[in-house]
Structure formats: structure tokens, C-alpha cells
Amino acid sequence: MLINGVPTEALSARDRGLAYGDGHFTTMLVKQGQVVWWPAHLARLQHASARLGFAELPWDQLATEVAQLAAGQTQAVVKVVLTRGSGGRGYDGADCHSPTRIVSQGDYPGQYQGWQQDGIAALVCQQQLGDAPMLAGLKTLGRLEQVLLKSELAARGGVEGIVLNSRGFLVEGVSANLFWRRGKTVFTPDLSRGGVDGIMRRRVMMMLKHMGIELRVVEAPLESLWQAEEVWLTNTLMGIVPLIRIGDQAYPNPVLIRRLQERLVIEV
């Protein structure tokens, strides 16, 4: 782990990431010593920093730190956390001029390869997400809703869940984005009021466009999944994972999912 380029795990107790969740992050897949889709991850970090009004960061230095932790890793995970830094008065962070950079490296979750091949069953989460249009699309440090959703999954014996917002519309999985196919059209939730606009989500949307498959970004109720022929989840680490079942609803024929998985391997 590197904090502002220094090998340490010690962080100031005054850091606004700890005090207020005043920060954002991205989690990256490493293969053969290289971060997969680093330019997209860097663009995500820069976009979020601009949206949140952070002081300018040393982006070249951050890239060097990421490359340092990725080097020599056959398959691993590198995570970047950026906070506004320390200082300010209460919620007011206007005097914070030195954002904190935290770069860490960890093991790749081994279960994901099996999930990609065999698929997983998902639950419909009982807890719902609130709308947060000011932060919509961003991967901020305020993940308490996801912490509670993950606790719900654990209590119910699930590994992933379908999450709706408080207005009853589909948003995402607990830790992944959501897609489904009905006929010749693919659907994914509108994230303009909440949810994370994932790197893999954007990659899948681009692949669908190149394949000439219609994609609709929609506000849709849970019942839309009961009419679907395929449902899948995506994130940078898990890739594209078919859902074989949601509750009592089965999805036995992941035809398009397999095409997307094959195309994704070629692109990576």
C-alpha cells in the first residue's frame, strides 16, 4: 500500500475520507503486470475529482504508483482511493489543497472465473437505495448502503442481489451493474438518479453498439426481469456474469452473454 507515494498503512485521523466519506475510488484488474483499461480508470478518477471539486492531483505520479504496485503481478487487484485530504472546518472543505492518494494491491477473487462460466443465482434485496442525483454515477466512499445490502445477502445466504430504488425501479446489483435481454433488445437501468456507472458497464454498452444490438437505458420495475430471456451482472473484476436464477425465475440460455464474454476476452 502507498499513501501519497509512501509505503505505509497510516492515515491521518483528520482525513476527510474518514470523517465524511469525502472521496471516491476505482478498483482495477491487473493482468501480466498491467492494469486493464487504465485510461478508462484514470478518466473515471479525473471526472469524479472534478465533480467533487477536488484540488488538482499529480496524475502522472499516481500513474507511476499504480504501475509500481501492478508490476510483476500475473493476476491481481489494484485499488485507488482519493480523498479531499485533511483540513477544512466541519463540512466545508474549501481550504483543502492536497488530496490524499491511497493505492493498494490485493489478490484477485478466485470465485469470479467460476461465476463467469457457471453463472450464479441472485436474490431480490429487501432494502432499497435512495436517490442521490448529486452523486449519481460516481463511485464515492459513502458505501454504507452497499454494506447493509451485503449484510442482508449474508443473512439470507446469497452471493449477489438485485437492488431497486425507493421508487421501485431497478438500479444495479449489490456490487455490479445490471443488464437484461428481451427479444432483440438489451436493457440497463438509468443511473441518472443513483447507482455506479461502472467501467465494465460502459465497455458492454460499447460492445453492444459495435454488434448492432439495440440498447435501451430505462427506468424499469422488477417485473421487467420476469419477462427477460437473459440477465447478467458486470464489474471490472467479475467481468460478465450470467444470472441463472432470480428467486424462482430461471434463465437457462445465456446466448448473448456467451457472445459478449468471447468478445470481451478478445478486447482484453
Short mmCIF file of C-alpha atoms in Angstrom, two decimals:
data_model
loop_
_atom_site.label_atom_id
_atom_site.label_comp_id
_atom_site.label_asym_id
_atom_site.label_seq_id
_atom_site.Cartn_x
_atom_site.Cartn_y
_atom_site.Cartn_z
CA MET A 1 0.00 0.00 0.00
CA LEU A 2 1.17 3.50 -0.84
CA ILE A 3 -0.26 6.64 0.76
CA ASN A 4 0.86 9.74 -1.11
CA GLY A 5 3.64 7.63 -2.58
CA VAL A 6 4.94 6.38 0.79
CA PRO A 7 4.79 2.67 1.76
CA THR A 8 2.57 2.86 4.85
CA GLU A 9 -0.88 1.98 6.15
CA ALA A 10 -1.08 5.00 8.46
CA LEU A 11 -3.60 7.73 7.59
CA SER A 12 -4.32 10.95 9.44
CA ALA A 13 -7.39 10.77 11.67
CA ARG A 14 -8.26 14.20 10.26
CA ASP A 15 -8.53 12.91 6.70
CA ARG A 16 -11.91 13.85 5.25
CA GLY A 17 -12.28 10.43 3.67
CA LEU A 18 -12.52 9.01 7.17
CA ALA A 19 -14.53 11.85 8.70
CA TYR A 20 -17.10 12.38 5.94
CA GLY A 21 -16.56 9.78 3.23
CA ASP A 22 -15.27 12.75 1.22
CA GLY A 23 -13.64 10.84 -1.60
CA HIS A 24 -14.00 8.32 -4.37
CA PHE A 25 -12.27 5.21 -5.70
CA THR A 26 -11.79 2.79 -8.53
CA THR A 27 -10.89 -0.92 -8.43
CA MET A 28 -8.79 -2.29 -11.27
CA LEU A 29 -7.94 -5.68 -12.71
CA VAL A 30 -4.25 -6.41 -13.26
CA LYS A 31 -3.09 -8.97 -15.81
CA GLN A 32 0.55 -9.74 -16.56
CA GLY A 33 1.75 -6.69 -14.70
CA GLN A 34 -0.56 -4.25 -16.49
CA VAL A 35 -3.77 -2.56 -15.37
CA VAL A 36 -6.58 -3.49 -17.75
CA TRP A 37 -8.22 -0.34 -19.20
CA TRP A 38 -6.06 2.06 -17.19
CA PRO A 39 -7.05 5.06 -19.38
CA ALA A 40 -10.73 4.45 -18.55
CA HIS A 41 -9.98 4.19 -14.84
CA LEU A 42 -7.87 7.35 -14.92
CA ALA A 43 -10.67 9.19 -16.74
CA ARG A 44 -13.13 7.99 -14.07
CA LEU A 45 -10.91 9.31 -11.29
CA GLN A 46 -10.41 12.64 -13.02
CA HIS A 47 -14.12 13.01 -13.71
CA ALA A 48 -15.08 12.24 -10.11
CA SER A 49 -12.43 14.60 -8.73
CA ALA A 50 -13.76 17.38 -10.95
CA ARG A 51 -17.39 16.66 -9.97
CA LEU A 52 -16.48 16.75 -6.29
CA GLY A 53 -14.37 19.87 -6.63
CA PHE A 54 -11.03 18.39 -5.51
CA ALA A 55 -7.81 20.33 -5.82
CA GLU A 56 -5.64 19.23 -8.76
CA LEU A 57 -3.86 15.93 -8.27
CA PRO A 58 -0.46 14.81 -9.60
CA TRP A 59 -1.94 12.40 -12.12
CA ASP A 60 1.40 11.33 -13.62
CA GLN A 61 2.67 10.47 -10.15
CA LEU A 62 -0.49 8.49 -9.42
CA ALA A 63 0.01 6.54 -12.66
CA THR A 64 3.56 5.71 -11.56
CA GLU A 65 2.32 4.47 -8.18
CA VAL A 66 -0.32 2.29 -9.82
CA ALA A 67 2.24 0.83 -12.22
CA GLN A 68 4.58 0.14 -9.29
CA LEU A 69 2.00 -1.99 -7.48
CA ALA A 70 0.86 -3.74 -10.65
CA ALA A 71 4.36 -4.70 -11.76
CA GLY A 72 5.12 -8.41 -11.59
CA GLN A 73 1.54 -9.46 -10.81
CA THR A 74 0.13 -12.21 -13.04
CA GLN A 75 -3.42 -11.52 -11.93
CA ALA A 76 -4.29 -9.16 -9.10
CA VAL A 77 -6.36 -6.19 -7.99
CA VAL A 78 -5.13 -2.62 -7.58
CA LYS A 79 -7.38 -0.07 -5.91
CA VAL A 80 -7.04 3.71 -5.92
CA VAL A 81 -8.77 5.79 -3.24
CA LEU A 82 -8.68 9.57 -3.49
CA THR A 83 -9.89 11.83 -0.67
CA ARG A 84 -10.10 15.59 -0.42
CA GLY A 85 -7.32 15.39 2.17
CA SER A 86 -7.15 16.81 5.70
CA GLY A 87 -8.41 20.15 6.86
CA GLY A 88 -11.37 22.41 6.45
CA ARG A 89 -13.95 23.35 9.04
CA GLY A 90 -16.75 20.87 9.52
CA TYR A 91 -18.32 20.02 6.18
CA ASP A 92 -16.51 22.92 4.49
CA GLY A 93 -13.50 21.54 2.65
CA ALA A 94 -12.68 24.68 0.70
CA ASP A 95 -9.25 25.02 2.37
CA CYS A 96 -8.14 21.51 1.40
CA HIS A 97 -5.46 21.86 -1.25
CA SER A 98 -3.69 18.47 -1.03
CA PRO A 99 -5.86 15.44 -1.83
CA THR A 100 -4.81 12.10 -0.36
CA ARG A 101 -3.79 9.26 -2.69
CA ILE A 102 -4.12 5.69 -1.44
CA VAL A 103 -3.01 2.91 -3.80
CA SER A 104 -3.25 -0.70 -2.66
CA GLN A 105 -2.76 -4.12 -4.21
CA GLY A 106 -4.57 -7.36 -3.33
CA ASP A 107 -5.43 -10.84 -4.57
CA TYR A 108 -7.88 -11.45 -7.39
CA PRO A 109 -11.13 -13.08 -6.12
CA GLY A 110 -10.84 -16.65 -7.32
CA GLN A 111 -14.59 -17.34 -7.43
CA TYR A 112 -15.21 -14.97 -10.33
CA GLN A 113 -13.91 -17.32 -13.02
CA GLY A 114 -16.38 -19.98 -11.91
CA TRP A 115 -19.16 -17.40 -11.81
CA GLN A 116 -18.42 -16.37 -15.40
CA GLN A 117 -18.69 -19.96 -16.62
CA ASP A 118 -21.44 -21.43 -14.44
CA GLY A 119 -23.44 -18.33 -13.56
CA ILE A 120 -24.91 -17.52 -10.16
CA ALA A 121 -28.32 -17.24 -8.53
CA ALA A 122 -29.36 -13.84 -7.21
CA LEU A 123 -31.82 -12.62 -4.61
CA VAL A 124 -34.05 -9.58 -4.81
CA CYS A 125 -32.85 -7.36 -1.98
CA GLN A 126 -35.45 -6.17 0.51
CA GLN A 127 -33.55 -2.97 1.26
CA GLN A 128 -33.68 -0.22 -1.35
CA LEU A 129 -31.36 2.56 -2.49
CA GLY A 130 -32.26 6.21 -2.08
CA ASP A 131 -31.98 8.66 -4.97
CA ALA A 132 -28.78 10.74 -4.88
CA PRO A 133 -28.63 12.75 -8.12
CA MET A 134 -25.68 14.90 -6.97
CA LEU A 135 -23.52 11.78 -6.74
CA ALA A 136 -25.18 9.63 -9.42
CA GLY A 137 -22.72 7.56 -11.42
CA LEU A 138 -19.78 8.20 -9.10
CA LYS A 139 -18.04 5.53 -7.04
CA THR A 140 -17.80 7.53 -3.83
CA LEU A 141 -16.51 6.36 -0.47
CA GLY A 142 -20.02 6.55 1.01
CA ARG A 143 -20.85 2.84 0.56
CA LEU A 144 -22.91 2.26 3.71
CA GLU A 145 -25.97 1.28 1.68
CA GLN A 146 -23.89 -1.43 0.00
CA VAL A 147 -22.51 -2.54 3.36
CA LEU A 148 -26.07 -3.06 4.62
CA LEU A 149 -27.10 -4.77 1.40
CA LYS A 150 -24.12 -7.14 1.67
CA SER A 151 -25.13 -7.92 5.25
CA GLU A 152 -28.62 -8.74 4.01
CA LEU A 153 -27.18 -11.12 1.41
CA ALA A 154 -25.08 -12.86 4.05
CA ALA A 155 -28.08 -13.25 6.36
CA ARG A 156 -30.16 -14.73 3.53
CA GLY A 157 -27.41 -17.00 2.17
CA GLY A 158 -26.97 -15.13 -1.12
CA VAL A 159 -23.89 -14.09 -3.08
CA GLU A 160 -25.43 -11.28 -5.15
CA GLY A 161 -28.65 -9.36 -5.22
CA ILE A 162 -30.88 -7.23 -7.42
CA VAL A 163 -31.34 -3.77 -5.92
CA LEU A 164 -34.21 -1.37 -6.53
CA ASN A 165 -34.52 2.27 -5.56
CA SER A 166 -37.13 3.67 -3.20
CA ARG A 167 -39.38 4.44 -6.20
CA GLY A 168 -39.46 0.76 -7.16
CA PHE A 169 -37.15 0.85 -10.19
CA LEU A 170 -34.19 -1.42 -10.90
CA VAL A 171 -30.77 0.12 -10.22
CA GLU A 172 -27.97 -2.47 -10.10
CA GLY A 173 -26.59 -5.45 -8.24
CA VAL A 174 -25.07 -5.05 -4.80
CA SER A 175 -21.58 -4.77 -6.30
CA ALA A 176 -22.19 -4.81 -10.05
CA ASN A 177 -24.17 -3.26 -12.87
CA LEU A 178 -27.24 -4.93 -14.33
CA PHE A 179 -28.30 -5.83 -17.89
CA TRP A 180 -31.10 -7.96 -19.32
CA ARG A 181 -32.26 -9.04 -22.78
CA ARG A 182 -35.79 -9.43 -24.07
CA GLY A 183 -36.06 -10.40 -27.73
CA LYS A 184 -33.55 -8.42 -29.78
CA THR A 185 -33.21 -5.58 -27.27
CA VAL A 186 -30.92 -5.23 -24.27
CA PHE A 187 -31.86 -3.04 -21.31
CA THR A 188 -29.86 -1.47 -18.48
CA PRO A 189 -31.08 0.81 -15.68
CA ASP A 190 -30.97 4.59 -15.95
CA LEU A 191 -28.42 5.76 -13.37
CA SER A 192 -29.13 9.48 -13.54
CA ARG A 193 -30.57 9.47 -10.00
CA GLY A 194 -28.31 6.91 -8.37
CA GLY A 195 -26.02 3.94 -8.87
CA VAL A 196 -22.46 3.48 -10.11
CA ASP A 197 -21.64 3.96 -13.80
CA GLY A 198 -19.10 1.14 -14.00
CA ILE A 199 -16.14 0.77 -16.34
CA MET A 200 -17.38 -2.68 -17.43
CA ARG A 201 -20.90 -1.32 -17.88
CA ARG A 202 -19.58 1.19 -20.39
CA ARG A 203 -17.48 -1.50 -22.08
CA VAL A 204 -20.52 -3.76 -22.53
CA MET A 205 -22.58 -0.85 -23.86
CA MET A 206 -19.86 -0.16 -26.42
CA MET A 207 -19.68 -3.82 -27.43
CA LEU A 208 -23.44 -3.97 -27.95
CA LYS A 209 -23.24 -0.90 -30.20
CA HIS A 210 -20.47 -2.46 -32.28
CA MET A 211 -22.50 -5.69 -32.55
CA GLY A 212 -25.54 -3.77 -33.84
CA ILE A 213 -27.69 -4.77 -30.86
CA GLU A 214 -30.24 -2.25 -29.63
CA LEU A 215 -29.65 -0.99 -26.09
CA ARG A 216 -32.17 0.96 -24.04
CA VAL A 217 -31.32 2.81 -20.83
CA VAL A 218 -34.54 2.70 -18.85
CA GLU A 219 -36.34 3.18 -15.57
CA ALA A 220 -37.91 -0.25 -15.21
CA PRO A 221 -39.70 -2.17 -12.46
CA LEU A 222 -38.62 -5.56 -11.14
CA GLU A 223 -41.26 -7.23 -13.31
CA SER A 224 -39.13 -6.43 -16.36
CA LEU A 225 -36.73 -9.18 -15.28
CA TRP A 226 -39.55 -11.77 -15.23
CA GLN A 227 -40.08 -11.04 -18.95
CA ALA A 228 -36.36 -11.27 -19.80
CA GLU A 229 -34.62 -14.12 -21.59
CA GLU A 230 -31.15 -13.35 -20.20
CA VAL A 231 -29.92 -11.35 -17.21
CA TRP A 232 -26.33 -10.58 -16.31
CA LEU A 233 -24.15 -8.57 -13.95
CA THR A 234 -20.90 -6.75 -14.74
CA ASN A 235 -17.99 -5.14 -12.99
CA THR A 236 -14.30 -4.78 -13.74
CA LEU A 237 -13.22 -7.74 -11.64
CA MET A 238 -16.07 -10.20 -12.22
CA GLY A 239 -16.35 -9.37 -15.91
CA ILE A 240 -19.67 -10.57 -17.31
CA VAL A 241 -21.54 -12.99 -15.05
CA PRO A 242 -24.79 -14.67 -16.13
CA LEU A 243 -27.63 -14.95 -13.66
CA ILE A 244 -29.04 -18.45 -13.90
CA ARG A 245 -31.85 -17.70 -11.47
CA ILE A 246 -33.50 -14.85 -9.59
CA GLY A 247 -35.76 -16.32 -6.96
CA ASP A 248 -37.96 -18.82 -8.80
CA GLN A 249 -37.26 -17.34 -12.24
CA ALA A 250 -34.66 -19.31 -14.27
CA TYR A 251 -32.57 -18.11 -17.21
CA PRO A 252 -31.20 -21.27 -18.87
CA ASN A 253 -29.94 -19.93 -22.22
CA PRO A 254 -27.17 -17.29 -21.93
CA VAL A 255 -26.73 -16.97 -25.70
CA LEU A 256 -25.86 -13.28 -25.94
CA ILE A 257 -23.90 -13.43 -22.70
CA ARG A 258 -21.53 -16.02 -24.21
CA ARG A 259 -21.02 -13.85 -27.28
CA LEU A 260 -20.20 -10.87 -25.08
CA GLN A 261 -17.81 -12.92 -22.95
CA GLU A 262 -15.97 -14.13 -26.05
CA ARG A 263 -15.72 -10.60 -27.42
CA LEU A 264 -14.50 -9.30 -24.05
CA VAL A 265 -11.64 -11.83 -23.99
CA ILE A 266 -10.56 -10.64 -27.43
CA GLU A 267 -10.68 -6.98 -26.36
CA VAL A 268 -8.73 -7.57 -23.15
#
